[in-house]
Short mmCIF file of C-alpha atoms (C1' of nucleotides) in Angstrom, two decimals:
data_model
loop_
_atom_site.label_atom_id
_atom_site.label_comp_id
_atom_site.label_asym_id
_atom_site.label_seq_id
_atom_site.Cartn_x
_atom_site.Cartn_y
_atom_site.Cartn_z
CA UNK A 1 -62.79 13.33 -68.96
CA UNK A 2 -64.51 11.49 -71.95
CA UNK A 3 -66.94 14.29 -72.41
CA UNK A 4 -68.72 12.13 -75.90
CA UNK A 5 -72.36 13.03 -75.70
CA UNK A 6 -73.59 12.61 -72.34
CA UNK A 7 -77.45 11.64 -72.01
CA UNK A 8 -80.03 14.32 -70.29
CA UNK A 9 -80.71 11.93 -68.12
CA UNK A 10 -77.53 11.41 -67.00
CA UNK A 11 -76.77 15.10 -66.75
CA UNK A 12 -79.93 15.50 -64.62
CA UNK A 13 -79.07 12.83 -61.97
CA UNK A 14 -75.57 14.74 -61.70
CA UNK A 15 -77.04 17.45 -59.33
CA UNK A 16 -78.62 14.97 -57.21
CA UNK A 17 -75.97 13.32 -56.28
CA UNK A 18 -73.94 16.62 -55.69
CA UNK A 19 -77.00 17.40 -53.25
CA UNK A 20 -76.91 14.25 -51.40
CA UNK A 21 -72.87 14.36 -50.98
CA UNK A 22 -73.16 17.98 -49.60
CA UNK A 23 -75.84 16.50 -46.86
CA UNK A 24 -73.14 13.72 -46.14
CA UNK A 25 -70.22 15.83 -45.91
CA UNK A 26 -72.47 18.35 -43.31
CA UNK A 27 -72.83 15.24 -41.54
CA UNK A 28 -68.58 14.89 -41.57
CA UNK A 29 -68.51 12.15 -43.41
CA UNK A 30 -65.28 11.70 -45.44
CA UNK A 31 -65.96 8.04 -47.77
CA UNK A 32 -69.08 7.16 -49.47
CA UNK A 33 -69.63 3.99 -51.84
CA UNK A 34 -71.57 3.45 -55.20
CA UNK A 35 -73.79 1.50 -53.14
CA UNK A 36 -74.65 3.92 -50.06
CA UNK A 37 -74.90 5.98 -52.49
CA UNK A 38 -77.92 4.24 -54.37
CA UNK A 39 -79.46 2.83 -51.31
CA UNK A 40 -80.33 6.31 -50.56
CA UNK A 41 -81.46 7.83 -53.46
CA UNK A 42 -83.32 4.91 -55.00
CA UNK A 43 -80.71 3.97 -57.72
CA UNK A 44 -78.74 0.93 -58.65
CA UNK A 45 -75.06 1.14 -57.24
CA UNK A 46 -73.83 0.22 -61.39
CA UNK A 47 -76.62 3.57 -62.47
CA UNK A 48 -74.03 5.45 -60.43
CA UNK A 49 -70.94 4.02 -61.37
CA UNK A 50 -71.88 4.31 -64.64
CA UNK A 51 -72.97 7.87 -64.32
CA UNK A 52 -69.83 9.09 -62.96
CA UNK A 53 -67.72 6.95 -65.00
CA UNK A 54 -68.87 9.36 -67.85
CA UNK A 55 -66.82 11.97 -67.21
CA UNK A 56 -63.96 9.77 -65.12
CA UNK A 57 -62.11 8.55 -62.70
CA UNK A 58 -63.26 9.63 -59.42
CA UNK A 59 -63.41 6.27 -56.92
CA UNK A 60 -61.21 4.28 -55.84
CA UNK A 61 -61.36 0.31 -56.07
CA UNK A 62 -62.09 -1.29 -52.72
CA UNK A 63 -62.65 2.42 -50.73
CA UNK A 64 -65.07 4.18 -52.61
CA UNK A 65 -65.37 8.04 -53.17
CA UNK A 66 -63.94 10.78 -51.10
CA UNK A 67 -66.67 13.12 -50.73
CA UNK A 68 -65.23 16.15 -50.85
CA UNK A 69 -62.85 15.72 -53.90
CA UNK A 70 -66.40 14.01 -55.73
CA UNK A 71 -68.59 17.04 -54.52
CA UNK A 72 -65.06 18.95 -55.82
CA UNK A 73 -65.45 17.36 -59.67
CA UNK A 74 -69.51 17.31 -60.03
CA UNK A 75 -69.69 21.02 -59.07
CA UNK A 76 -66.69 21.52 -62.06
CA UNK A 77 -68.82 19.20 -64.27
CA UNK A 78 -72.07 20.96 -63.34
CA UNK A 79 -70.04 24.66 -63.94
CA UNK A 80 -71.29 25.49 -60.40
CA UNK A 81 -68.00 25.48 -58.84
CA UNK A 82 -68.61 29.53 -59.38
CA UNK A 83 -71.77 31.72 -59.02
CA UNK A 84 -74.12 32.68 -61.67
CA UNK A 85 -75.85 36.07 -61.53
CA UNK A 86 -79.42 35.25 -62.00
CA UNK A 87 -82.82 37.61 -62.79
CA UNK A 88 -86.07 37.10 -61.11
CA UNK A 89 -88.76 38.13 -63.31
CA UNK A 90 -91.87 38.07 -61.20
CA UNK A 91 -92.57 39.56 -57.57
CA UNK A 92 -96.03 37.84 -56.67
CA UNK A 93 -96.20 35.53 -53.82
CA UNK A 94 -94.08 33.36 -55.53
CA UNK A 95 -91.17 35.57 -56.66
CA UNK A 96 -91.28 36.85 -52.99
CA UNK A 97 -90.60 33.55 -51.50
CA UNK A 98 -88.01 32.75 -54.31
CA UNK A 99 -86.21 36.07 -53.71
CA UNK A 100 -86.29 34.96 -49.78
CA UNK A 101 -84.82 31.51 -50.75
CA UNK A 102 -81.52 31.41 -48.73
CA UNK A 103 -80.52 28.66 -50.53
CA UNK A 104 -79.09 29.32 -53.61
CA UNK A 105 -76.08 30.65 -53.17
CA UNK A 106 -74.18 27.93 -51.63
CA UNK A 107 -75.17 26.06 -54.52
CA UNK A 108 -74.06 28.17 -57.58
CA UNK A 109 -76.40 30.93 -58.45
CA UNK A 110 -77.21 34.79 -56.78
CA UNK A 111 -80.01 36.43 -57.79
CA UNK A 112 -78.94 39.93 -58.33
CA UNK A 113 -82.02 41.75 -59.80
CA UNK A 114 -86.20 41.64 -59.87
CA UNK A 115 -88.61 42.69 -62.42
CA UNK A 116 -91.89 43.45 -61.83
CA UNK A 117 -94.49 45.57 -64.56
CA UNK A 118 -96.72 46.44 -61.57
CA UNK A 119 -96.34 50.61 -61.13
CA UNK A 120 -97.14 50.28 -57.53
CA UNK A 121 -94.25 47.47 -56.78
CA UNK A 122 -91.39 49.23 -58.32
CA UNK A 123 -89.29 50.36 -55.65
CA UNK A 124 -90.47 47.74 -53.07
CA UNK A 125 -88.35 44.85 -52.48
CA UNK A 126 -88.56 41.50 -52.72
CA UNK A 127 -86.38 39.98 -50.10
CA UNK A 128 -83.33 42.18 -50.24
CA UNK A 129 -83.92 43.08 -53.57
CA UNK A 130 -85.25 46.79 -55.16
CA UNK A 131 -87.77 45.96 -57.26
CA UNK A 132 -87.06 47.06 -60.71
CA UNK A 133 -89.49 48.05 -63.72
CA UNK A 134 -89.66 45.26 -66.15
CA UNK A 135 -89.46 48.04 -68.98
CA UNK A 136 -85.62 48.21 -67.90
CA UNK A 137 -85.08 44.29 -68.49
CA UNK A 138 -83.21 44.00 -71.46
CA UNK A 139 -81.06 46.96 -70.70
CA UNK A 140 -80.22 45.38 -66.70
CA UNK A 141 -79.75 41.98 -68.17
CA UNK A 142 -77.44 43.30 -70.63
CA UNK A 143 -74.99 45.47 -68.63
CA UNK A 144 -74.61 42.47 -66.40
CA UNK A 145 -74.14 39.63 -68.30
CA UNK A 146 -76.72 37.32 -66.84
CA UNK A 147 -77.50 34.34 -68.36
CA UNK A 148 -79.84 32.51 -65.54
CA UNK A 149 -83.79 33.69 -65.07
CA UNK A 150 -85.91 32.63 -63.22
CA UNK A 151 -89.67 33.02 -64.45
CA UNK A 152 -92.47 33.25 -61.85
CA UNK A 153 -94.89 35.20 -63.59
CA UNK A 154 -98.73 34.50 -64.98
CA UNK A 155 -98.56 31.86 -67.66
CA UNK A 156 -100.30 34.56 -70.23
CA UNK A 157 -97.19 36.76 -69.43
CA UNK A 158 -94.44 33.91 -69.86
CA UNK A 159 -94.05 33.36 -73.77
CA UNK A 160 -93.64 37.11 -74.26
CA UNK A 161 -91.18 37.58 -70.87
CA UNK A 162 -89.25 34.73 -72.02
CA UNK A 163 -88.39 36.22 -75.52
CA UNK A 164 -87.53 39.43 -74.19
CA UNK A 165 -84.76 37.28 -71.61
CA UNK A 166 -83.37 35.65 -74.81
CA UNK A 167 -83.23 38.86 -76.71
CA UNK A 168 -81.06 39.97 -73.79
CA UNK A 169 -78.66 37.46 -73.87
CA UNK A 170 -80.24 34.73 -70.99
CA UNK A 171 -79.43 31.30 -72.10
CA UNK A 172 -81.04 28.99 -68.84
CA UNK A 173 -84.77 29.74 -67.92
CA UNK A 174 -85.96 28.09 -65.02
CA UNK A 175 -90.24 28.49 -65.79
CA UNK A 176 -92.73 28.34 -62.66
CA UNK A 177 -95.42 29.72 -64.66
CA UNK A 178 -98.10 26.73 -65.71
CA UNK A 179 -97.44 26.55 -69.37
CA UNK A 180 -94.72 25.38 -72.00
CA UNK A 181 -92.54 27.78 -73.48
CA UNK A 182 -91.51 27.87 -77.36
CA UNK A 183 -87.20 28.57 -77.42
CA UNK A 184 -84.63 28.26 -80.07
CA UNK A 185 -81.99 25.57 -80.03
CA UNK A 186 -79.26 26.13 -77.31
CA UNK A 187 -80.97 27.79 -74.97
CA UNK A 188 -82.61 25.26 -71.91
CA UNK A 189 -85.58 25.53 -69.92
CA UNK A 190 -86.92 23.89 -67.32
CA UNK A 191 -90.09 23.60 -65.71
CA UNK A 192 -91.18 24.18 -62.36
CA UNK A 193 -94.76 23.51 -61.58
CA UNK A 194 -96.02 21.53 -58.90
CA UNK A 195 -99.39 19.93 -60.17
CA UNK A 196 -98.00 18.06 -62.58
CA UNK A 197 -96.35 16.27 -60.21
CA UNK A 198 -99.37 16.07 -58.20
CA UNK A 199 -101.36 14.90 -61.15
CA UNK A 200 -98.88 11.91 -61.66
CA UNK A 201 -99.54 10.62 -58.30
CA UNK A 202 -102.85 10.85 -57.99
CA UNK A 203 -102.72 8.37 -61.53
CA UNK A 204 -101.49 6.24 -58.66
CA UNK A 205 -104.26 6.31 -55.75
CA UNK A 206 -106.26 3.90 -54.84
CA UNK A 207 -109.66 4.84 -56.01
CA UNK B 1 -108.72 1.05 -71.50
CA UNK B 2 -106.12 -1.70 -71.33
CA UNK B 3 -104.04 -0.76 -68.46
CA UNK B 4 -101.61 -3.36 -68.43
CA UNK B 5 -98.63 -1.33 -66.87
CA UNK B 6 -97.83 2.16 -68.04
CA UNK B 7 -94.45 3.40 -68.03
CA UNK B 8 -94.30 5.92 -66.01
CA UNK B 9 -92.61 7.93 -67.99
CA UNK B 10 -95.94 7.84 -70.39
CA UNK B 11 -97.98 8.67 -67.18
CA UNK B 12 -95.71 11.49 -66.21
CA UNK B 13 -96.34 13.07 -69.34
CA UNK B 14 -100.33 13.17 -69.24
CA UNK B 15 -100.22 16.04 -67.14
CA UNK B 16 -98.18 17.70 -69.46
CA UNK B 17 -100.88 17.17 -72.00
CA UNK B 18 -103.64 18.09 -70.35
CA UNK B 19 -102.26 21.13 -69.32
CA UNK B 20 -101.61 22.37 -72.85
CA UNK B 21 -105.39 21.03 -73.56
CA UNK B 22 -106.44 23.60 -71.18
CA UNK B 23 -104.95 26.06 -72.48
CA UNK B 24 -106.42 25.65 -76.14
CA UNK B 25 -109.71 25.26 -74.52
CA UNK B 26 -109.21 28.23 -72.64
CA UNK B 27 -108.86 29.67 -76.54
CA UNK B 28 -112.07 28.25 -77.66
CA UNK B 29 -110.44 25.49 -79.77
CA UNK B 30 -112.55 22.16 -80.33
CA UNK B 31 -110.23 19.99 -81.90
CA UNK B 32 -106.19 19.78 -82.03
CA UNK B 33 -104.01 16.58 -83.33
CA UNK B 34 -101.19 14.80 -81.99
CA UNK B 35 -98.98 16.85 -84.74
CA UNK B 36 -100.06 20.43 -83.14
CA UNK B 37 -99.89 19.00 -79.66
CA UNK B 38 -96.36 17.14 -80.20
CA UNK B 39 -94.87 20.73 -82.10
CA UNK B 40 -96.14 22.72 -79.26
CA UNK B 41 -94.87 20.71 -76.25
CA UNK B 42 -91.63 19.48 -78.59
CA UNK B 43 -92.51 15.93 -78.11
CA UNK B 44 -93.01 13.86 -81.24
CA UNK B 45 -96.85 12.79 -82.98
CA UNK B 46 -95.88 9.34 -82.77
CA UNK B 47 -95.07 9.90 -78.84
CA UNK B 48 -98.13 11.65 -78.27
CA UNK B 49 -100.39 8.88 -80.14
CA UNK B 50 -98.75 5.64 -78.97
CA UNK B 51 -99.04 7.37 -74.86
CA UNK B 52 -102.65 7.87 -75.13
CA UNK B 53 -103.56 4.60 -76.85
CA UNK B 54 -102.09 3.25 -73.84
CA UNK B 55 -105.57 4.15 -72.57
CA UNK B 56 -107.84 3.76 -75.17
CA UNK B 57 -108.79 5.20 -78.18
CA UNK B 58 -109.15 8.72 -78.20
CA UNK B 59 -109.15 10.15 -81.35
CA UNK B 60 -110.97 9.88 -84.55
CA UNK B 61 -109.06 9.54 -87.90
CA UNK B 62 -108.57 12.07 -90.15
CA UNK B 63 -109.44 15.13 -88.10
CA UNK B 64 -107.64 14.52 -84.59
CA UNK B 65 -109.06 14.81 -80.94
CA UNK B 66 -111.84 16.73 -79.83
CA UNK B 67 -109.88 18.99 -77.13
CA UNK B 68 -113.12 18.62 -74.73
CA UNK B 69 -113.24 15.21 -74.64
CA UNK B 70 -109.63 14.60 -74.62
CA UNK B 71 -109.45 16.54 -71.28
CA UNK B 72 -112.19 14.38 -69.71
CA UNK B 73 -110.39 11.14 -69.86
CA UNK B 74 -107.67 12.59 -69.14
CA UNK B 75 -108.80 13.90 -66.01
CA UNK B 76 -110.37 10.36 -65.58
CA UNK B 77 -107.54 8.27 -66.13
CA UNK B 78 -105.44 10.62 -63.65
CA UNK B 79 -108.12 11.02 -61.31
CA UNK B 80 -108.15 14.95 -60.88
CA UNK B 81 -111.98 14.56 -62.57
CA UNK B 82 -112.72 15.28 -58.51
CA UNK B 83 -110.82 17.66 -55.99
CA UNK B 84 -107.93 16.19 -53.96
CA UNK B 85 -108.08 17.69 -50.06
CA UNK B 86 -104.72 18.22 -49.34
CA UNK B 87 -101.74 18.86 -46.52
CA UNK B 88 -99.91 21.86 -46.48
CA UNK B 89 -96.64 21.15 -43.81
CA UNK B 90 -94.55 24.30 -43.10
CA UNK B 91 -95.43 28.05 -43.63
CA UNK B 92 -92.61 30.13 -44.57
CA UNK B 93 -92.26 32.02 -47.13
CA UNK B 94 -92.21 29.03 -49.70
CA UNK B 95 -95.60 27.72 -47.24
CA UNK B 96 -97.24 30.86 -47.70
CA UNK B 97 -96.92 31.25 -51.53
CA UNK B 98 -98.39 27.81 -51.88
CA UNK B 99 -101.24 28.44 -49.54
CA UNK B 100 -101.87 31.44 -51.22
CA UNK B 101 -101.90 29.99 -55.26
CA UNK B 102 -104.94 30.03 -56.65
CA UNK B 103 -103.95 27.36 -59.31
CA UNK B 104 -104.68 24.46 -57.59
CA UNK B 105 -108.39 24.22 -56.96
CA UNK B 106 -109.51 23.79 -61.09
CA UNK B 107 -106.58 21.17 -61.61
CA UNK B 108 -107.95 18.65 -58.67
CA UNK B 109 -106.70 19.96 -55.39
CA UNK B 110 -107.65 21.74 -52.60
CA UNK B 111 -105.68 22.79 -49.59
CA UNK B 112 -107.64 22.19 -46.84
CA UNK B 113 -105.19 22.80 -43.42
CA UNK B 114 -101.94 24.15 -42.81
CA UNK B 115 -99.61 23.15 -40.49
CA UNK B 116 -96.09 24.70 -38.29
CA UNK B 117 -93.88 23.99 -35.54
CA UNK B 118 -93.64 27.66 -34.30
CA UNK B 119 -95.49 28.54 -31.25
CA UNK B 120 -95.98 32.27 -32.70
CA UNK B 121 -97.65 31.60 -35.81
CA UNK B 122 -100.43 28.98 -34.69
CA UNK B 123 -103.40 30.79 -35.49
CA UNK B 124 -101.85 33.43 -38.10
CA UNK B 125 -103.05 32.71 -41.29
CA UNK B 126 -101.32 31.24 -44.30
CA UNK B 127 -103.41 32.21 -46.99
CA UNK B 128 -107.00 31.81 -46.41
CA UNK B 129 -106.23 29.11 -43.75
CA UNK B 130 -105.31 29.40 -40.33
CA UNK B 131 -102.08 27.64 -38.97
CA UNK B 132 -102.65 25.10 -36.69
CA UNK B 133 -99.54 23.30 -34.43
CA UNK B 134 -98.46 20.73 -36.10
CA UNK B 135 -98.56 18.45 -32.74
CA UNK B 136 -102.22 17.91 -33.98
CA UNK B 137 -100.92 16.75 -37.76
CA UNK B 138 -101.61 12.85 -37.20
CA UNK B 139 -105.12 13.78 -35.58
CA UNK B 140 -106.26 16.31 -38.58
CA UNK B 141 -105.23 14.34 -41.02
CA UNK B 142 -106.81 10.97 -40.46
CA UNK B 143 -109.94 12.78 -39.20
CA UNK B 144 -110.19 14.13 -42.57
CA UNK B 145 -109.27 11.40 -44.42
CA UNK B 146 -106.26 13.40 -46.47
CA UNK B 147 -104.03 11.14 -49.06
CA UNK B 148 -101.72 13.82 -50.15
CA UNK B 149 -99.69 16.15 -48.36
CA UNK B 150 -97.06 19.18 -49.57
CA UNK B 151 -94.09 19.21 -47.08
CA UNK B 152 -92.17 22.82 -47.45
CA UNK B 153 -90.06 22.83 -44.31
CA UNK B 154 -86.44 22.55 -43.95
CA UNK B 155 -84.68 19.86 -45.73
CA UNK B 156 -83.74 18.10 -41.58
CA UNK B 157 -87.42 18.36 -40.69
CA UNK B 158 -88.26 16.57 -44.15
CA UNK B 159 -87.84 13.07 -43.17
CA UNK B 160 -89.46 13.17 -39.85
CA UNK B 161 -92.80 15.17 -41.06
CA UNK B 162 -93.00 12.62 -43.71
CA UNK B 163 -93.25 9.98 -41.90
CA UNK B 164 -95.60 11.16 -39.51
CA UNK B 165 -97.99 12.02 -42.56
CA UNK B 166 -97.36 8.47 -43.93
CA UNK B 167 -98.50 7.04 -40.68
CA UNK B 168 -101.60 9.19 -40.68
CA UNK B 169 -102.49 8.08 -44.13
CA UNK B 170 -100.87 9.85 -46.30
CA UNK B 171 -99.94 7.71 -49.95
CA UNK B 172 -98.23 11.63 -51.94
CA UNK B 173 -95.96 13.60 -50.76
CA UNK B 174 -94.69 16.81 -53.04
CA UNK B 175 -91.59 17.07 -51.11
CA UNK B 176 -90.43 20.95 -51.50
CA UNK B 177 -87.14 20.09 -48.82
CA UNK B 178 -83.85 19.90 -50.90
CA UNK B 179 -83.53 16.27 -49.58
CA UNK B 180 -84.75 12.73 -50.69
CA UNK B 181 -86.44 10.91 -48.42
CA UNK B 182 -87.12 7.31 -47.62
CA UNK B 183 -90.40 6.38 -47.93
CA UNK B 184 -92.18 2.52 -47.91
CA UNK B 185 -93.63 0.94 -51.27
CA UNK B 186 -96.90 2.21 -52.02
CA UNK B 187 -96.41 5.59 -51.33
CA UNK B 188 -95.36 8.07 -53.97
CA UNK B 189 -93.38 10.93 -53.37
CA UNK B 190 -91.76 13.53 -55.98
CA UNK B 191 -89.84 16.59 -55.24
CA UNK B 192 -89.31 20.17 -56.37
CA UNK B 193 -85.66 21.29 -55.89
CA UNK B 194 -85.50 24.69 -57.87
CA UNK B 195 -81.73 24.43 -58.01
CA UNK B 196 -81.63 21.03 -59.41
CA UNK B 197 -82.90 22.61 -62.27
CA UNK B 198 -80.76 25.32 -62.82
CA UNK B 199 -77.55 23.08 -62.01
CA UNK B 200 -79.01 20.39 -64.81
CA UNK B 201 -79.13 23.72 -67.24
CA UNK B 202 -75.47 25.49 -66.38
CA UNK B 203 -73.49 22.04 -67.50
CA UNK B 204 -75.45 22.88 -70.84
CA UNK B 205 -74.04 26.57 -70.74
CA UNK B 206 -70.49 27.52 -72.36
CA UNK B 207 -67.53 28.18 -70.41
"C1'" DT C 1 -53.47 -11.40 -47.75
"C1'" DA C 2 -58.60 -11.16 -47.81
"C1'" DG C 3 -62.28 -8.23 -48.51
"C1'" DA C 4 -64.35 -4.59 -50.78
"C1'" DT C 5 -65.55 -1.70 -54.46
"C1'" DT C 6 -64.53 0.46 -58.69
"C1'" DG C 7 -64.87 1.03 -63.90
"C1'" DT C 8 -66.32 -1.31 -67.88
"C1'" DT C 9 -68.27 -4.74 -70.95
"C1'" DA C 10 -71.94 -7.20 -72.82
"C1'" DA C 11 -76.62 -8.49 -72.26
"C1'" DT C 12 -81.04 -7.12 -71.22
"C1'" DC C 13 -84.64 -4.29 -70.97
"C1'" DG C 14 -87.54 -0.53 -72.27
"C1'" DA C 15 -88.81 3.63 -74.85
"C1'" DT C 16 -89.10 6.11 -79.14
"C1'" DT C 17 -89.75 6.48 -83.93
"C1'" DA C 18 -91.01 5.44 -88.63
"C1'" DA C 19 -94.24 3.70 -91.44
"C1'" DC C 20 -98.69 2.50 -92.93
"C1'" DA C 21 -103.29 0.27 -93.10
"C1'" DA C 22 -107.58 1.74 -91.50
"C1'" DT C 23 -110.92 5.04 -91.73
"C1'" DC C 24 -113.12 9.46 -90.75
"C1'" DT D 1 -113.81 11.02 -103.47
"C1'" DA D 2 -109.37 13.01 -101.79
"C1'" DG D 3 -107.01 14.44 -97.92
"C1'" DA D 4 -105.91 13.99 -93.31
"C1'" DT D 5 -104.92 11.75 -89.13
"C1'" DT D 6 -105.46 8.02 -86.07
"C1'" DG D 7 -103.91 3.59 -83.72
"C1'" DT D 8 -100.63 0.04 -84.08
"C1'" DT D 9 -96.74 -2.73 -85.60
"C1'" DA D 10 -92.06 -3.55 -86.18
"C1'" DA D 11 -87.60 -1.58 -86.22
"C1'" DT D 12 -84.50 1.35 -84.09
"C1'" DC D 13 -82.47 3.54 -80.64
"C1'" DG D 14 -80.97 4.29 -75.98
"C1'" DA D 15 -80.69 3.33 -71.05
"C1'" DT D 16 -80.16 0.11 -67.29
"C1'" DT D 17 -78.40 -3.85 -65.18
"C1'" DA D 18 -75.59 -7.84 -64.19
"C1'" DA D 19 -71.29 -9.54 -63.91
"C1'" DC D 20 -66.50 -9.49 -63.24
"C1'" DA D 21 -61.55 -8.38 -63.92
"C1'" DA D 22 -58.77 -5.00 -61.93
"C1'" DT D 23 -56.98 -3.23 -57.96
"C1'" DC D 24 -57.00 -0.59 -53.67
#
DNA sequence: TAGATTGTTAATCGATTAACAATC
DNA sequence: TAGATTGTTAATCGATTAACAATC
């Protein structure tokens, strides 16, 4: 494991080709090759060779990759090969449906807490989660050591909500809310909102 | 406007722009420069100028862009300056938080019919819309002439729904399944995978 | 063995940045 | 005018691809 500097870009292919191994291996497939690989995804069979070959050794010449042992080393590269306790900060529509969202835990991350500032929400739940008062964040976050949250709030509330994670000790914020966030060095944030990628394609109509 | 070809990484990143446009706007500011833009979205000045003179010129020297205009060809050049009538395929939970944003319409699109495969909820409503069988997909959508769809059903229903839309005319699909999908030349399709994100972010996290 | 596919090198391709003349 | 900021060029930086020896 060369682990140099690894490019972002590399880094963010990583999980989709953990994604697309797990939907071969459901399918019982034991082998897969640079090239099925690629043909499937929409990269070049040397993109993913090259990829992998960042962090080792995982084919073998004239076979290919064993799923299972590749799936084995990209969820160890990807620190997902345990479960992170994540916060949900947010119980509109949105937070509902995330909180609902079966399918993150065979993937690396349980959310184990919602916030919401709403007075009339606290005690609810959102999927199998009590509802919490946002006024108890920092203290929740705290005691348990979460460094995952997950931000589907108004984008007037997200700046502020965001700082307050930090404060508490998050280091990953995944952001739904429509606007760009403003974070100190070493902690990441992603973005989650879907008309920019609507925007983009419509650059790409016909007229 | 010399559109030879545009990266798309450059086009990728209008969006982006015009977002946090909007939201200065939304502040009553007139003017902003590609300095204040680039520290606000953490891209660089230089990035910021040499994308939009992709498209033309913009900008007037010494004081910057007028935030109004900037918008406008912005909206142009991605074609959101009209309203986009749009697909929504599969109402869960995830289906019903979509139907029910209200973030859409002022950005270029407008949900305009929802669609499911479950006998019990045809006619329920999904936000303001009422579910209609999805047997009648192909028919709906080419009567009404819709170029862009959002699929949020299971990852094995992805492929199929897709390309049903594709033969009823739809060129974008903002594919919500955890799954890539094959799709012909021509037709654009980009993908929200929440824990994509957060797998991308815990490699970045220490041990 | 013959065929297939990896891991890696070097070449190519493309994107970002620095710098600055133009000019508001 | 002096100061500021654009649009653009050229240089730098980085990512992708093609090709192939190694080897299963």
């Amino acid at each position: 494991m060369h682990s140099a500097h690894v490019p972002e870009i590399v880094v963010s292919r990583l999980p989709v080709y953990l994604r697309a191994l797990t939907e071969m291996k459901s399918k019982n497939r034991e082998i897969t090759s640079s090239q099925e690989l690629g043909d499937r995804l929409g990269f070049s069979s040397a993109q993913i060779r090259k990829d992998l070959s960042q962090f080792g050794e995982f084919g073998k010449q004239g076979t290919g990759y064993n799923i299972s042992f590749l799936m084995e080393q990209l969820q160890r590269i990807l620190k997902v090969d345990r479960v992170w306790d994540t916060a949900l900060v947010g119980t509109g529509d949105l937070g509902h449906a995330v909180a609902n969202y079966a399918g993150f835990l065979d993937r690396g991350f349980r959310i184990v807490v919602a916030f919401d500032n709403d007075p009339k929400k606290i005690g609810d739940k959102a999927g199998p989660f009590v509802i919490q008062d946002v006024s108890t964040l920092e203290e929740e976050i705290r005691n348990r050591g979460i460094m995952v949250a997950m931000l589907t709030v108004p984008a007037e509330a997200a700046q502020d909500l965001a700082d307050r994670l930090l404060r508490a000790g998050v280091r990953a914020i995944l952001c739904y809310a429509p606007t760009s966030l403003s974070v100190p060095n070493g902690v990441r944030v992603e973005y989650i909102d879907p008309v920019l990628h609507l925007q983009d394609m419509t650059y790409y109509m016909p007229e």
